[in-house]
mmCIF file of C-alpha atoms in Angstrom:
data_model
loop_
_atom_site.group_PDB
_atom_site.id
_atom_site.type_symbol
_atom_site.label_atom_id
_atom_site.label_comp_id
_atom_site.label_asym_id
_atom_site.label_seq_id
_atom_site.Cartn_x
_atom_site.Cartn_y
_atom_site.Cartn_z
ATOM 1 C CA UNK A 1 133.474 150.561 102.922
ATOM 2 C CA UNK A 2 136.817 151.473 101.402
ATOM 3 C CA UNK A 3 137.222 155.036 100.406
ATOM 4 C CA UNK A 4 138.887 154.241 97.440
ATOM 5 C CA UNK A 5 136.028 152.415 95.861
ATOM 6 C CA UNK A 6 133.857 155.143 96.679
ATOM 7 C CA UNK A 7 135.684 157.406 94.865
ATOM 8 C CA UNK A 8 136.193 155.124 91.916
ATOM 9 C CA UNK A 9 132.787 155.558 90.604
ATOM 10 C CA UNK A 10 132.932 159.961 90.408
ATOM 11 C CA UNK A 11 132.417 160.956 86.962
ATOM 12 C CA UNK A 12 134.009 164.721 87.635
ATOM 13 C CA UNK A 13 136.460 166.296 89.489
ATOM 14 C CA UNK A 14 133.791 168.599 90.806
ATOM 15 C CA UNK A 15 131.634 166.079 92.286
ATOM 16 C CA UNK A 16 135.052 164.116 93.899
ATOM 17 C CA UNK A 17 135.386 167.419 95.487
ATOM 18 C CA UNK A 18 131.714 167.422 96.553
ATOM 19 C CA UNK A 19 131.922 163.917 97.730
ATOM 20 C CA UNK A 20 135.416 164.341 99.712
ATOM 21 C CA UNK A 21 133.628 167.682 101.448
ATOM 22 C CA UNK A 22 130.784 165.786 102.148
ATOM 23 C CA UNK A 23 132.644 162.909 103.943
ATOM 24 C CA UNK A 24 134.773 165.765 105.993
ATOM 25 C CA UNK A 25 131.433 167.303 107.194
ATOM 26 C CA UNK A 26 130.108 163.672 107.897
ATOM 27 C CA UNK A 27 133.254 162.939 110.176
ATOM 28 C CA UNK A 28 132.964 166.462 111.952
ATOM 29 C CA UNK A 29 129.469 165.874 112.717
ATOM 30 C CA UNK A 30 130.400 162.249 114.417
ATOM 31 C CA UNK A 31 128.447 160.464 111.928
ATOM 32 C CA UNK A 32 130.852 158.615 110.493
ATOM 33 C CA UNK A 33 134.140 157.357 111.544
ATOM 34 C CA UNK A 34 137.203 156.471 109.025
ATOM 35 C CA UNK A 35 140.083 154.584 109.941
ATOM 36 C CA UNK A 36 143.049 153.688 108.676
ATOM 37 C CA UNK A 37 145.727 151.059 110.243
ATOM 38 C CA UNK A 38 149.023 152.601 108.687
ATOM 39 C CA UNK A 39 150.486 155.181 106.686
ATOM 40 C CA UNK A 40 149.782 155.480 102.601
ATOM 41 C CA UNK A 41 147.295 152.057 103.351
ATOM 42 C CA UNK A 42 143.703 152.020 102.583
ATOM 43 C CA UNK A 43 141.325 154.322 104.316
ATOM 44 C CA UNK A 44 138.004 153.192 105.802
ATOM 45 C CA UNK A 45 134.333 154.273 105.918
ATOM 46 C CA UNK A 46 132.378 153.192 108.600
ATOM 47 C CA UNK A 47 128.762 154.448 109.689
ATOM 48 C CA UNK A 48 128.823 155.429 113.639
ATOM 49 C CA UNK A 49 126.116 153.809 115.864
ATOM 50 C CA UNK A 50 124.261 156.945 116.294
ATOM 51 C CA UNK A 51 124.323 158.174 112.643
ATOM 52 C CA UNK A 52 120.526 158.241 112.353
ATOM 53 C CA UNK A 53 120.421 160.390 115.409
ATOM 54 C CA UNK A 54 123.065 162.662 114.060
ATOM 55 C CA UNK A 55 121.528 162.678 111.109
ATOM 56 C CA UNK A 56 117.720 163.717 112.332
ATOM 57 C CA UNK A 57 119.178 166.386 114.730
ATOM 58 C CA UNK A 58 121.274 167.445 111.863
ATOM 59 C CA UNK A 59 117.781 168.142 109.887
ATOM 60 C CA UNK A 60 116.184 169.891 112.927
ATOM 61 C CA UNK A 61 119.003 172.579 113.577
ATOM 62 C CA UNK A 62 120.114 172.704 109.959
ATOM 63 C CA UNK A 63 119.503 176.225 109.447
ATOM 64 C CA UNK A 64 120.674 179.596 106.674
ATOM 65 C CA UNK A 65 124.507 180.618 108.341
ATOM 66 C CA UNK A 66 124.478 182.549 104.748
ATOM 67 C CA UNK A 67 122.986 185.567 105.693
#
């Protein structure tokens, strides 16, 4: 998926800021993988083959760092 027609459809700035976060903690956790084949072109989603497993270890662990 291209990132630029993912962020086409935000309504805010906040939630393009949510959305753009979310994606940064997506690529540090290895679930997904963006690519992009030169400078200033378009930018790439892609979901990485063990996103699910990411994902459900993710919701194990996930705990309160807050406190």
């Amino acid at each position: 998926m291209a990132l630029r027609s993912l962020l086409r459809h935000t309504r805010s700035e906040q939630a393009l800021i949510a959305l753009f976060l979310a994606l940064l903690e997506l690529v540090r956790m290895q679930a997904i993988l963006l690519r992009q084949d030169s400078a200033f072109s378009e930018i790439f989603i892609k979901k990485h083959t063990g996103f699910e497993a990411v994902m459900n270890a993710g919701v194990i662990v996930a705990s309160d760092d807050w406190r």
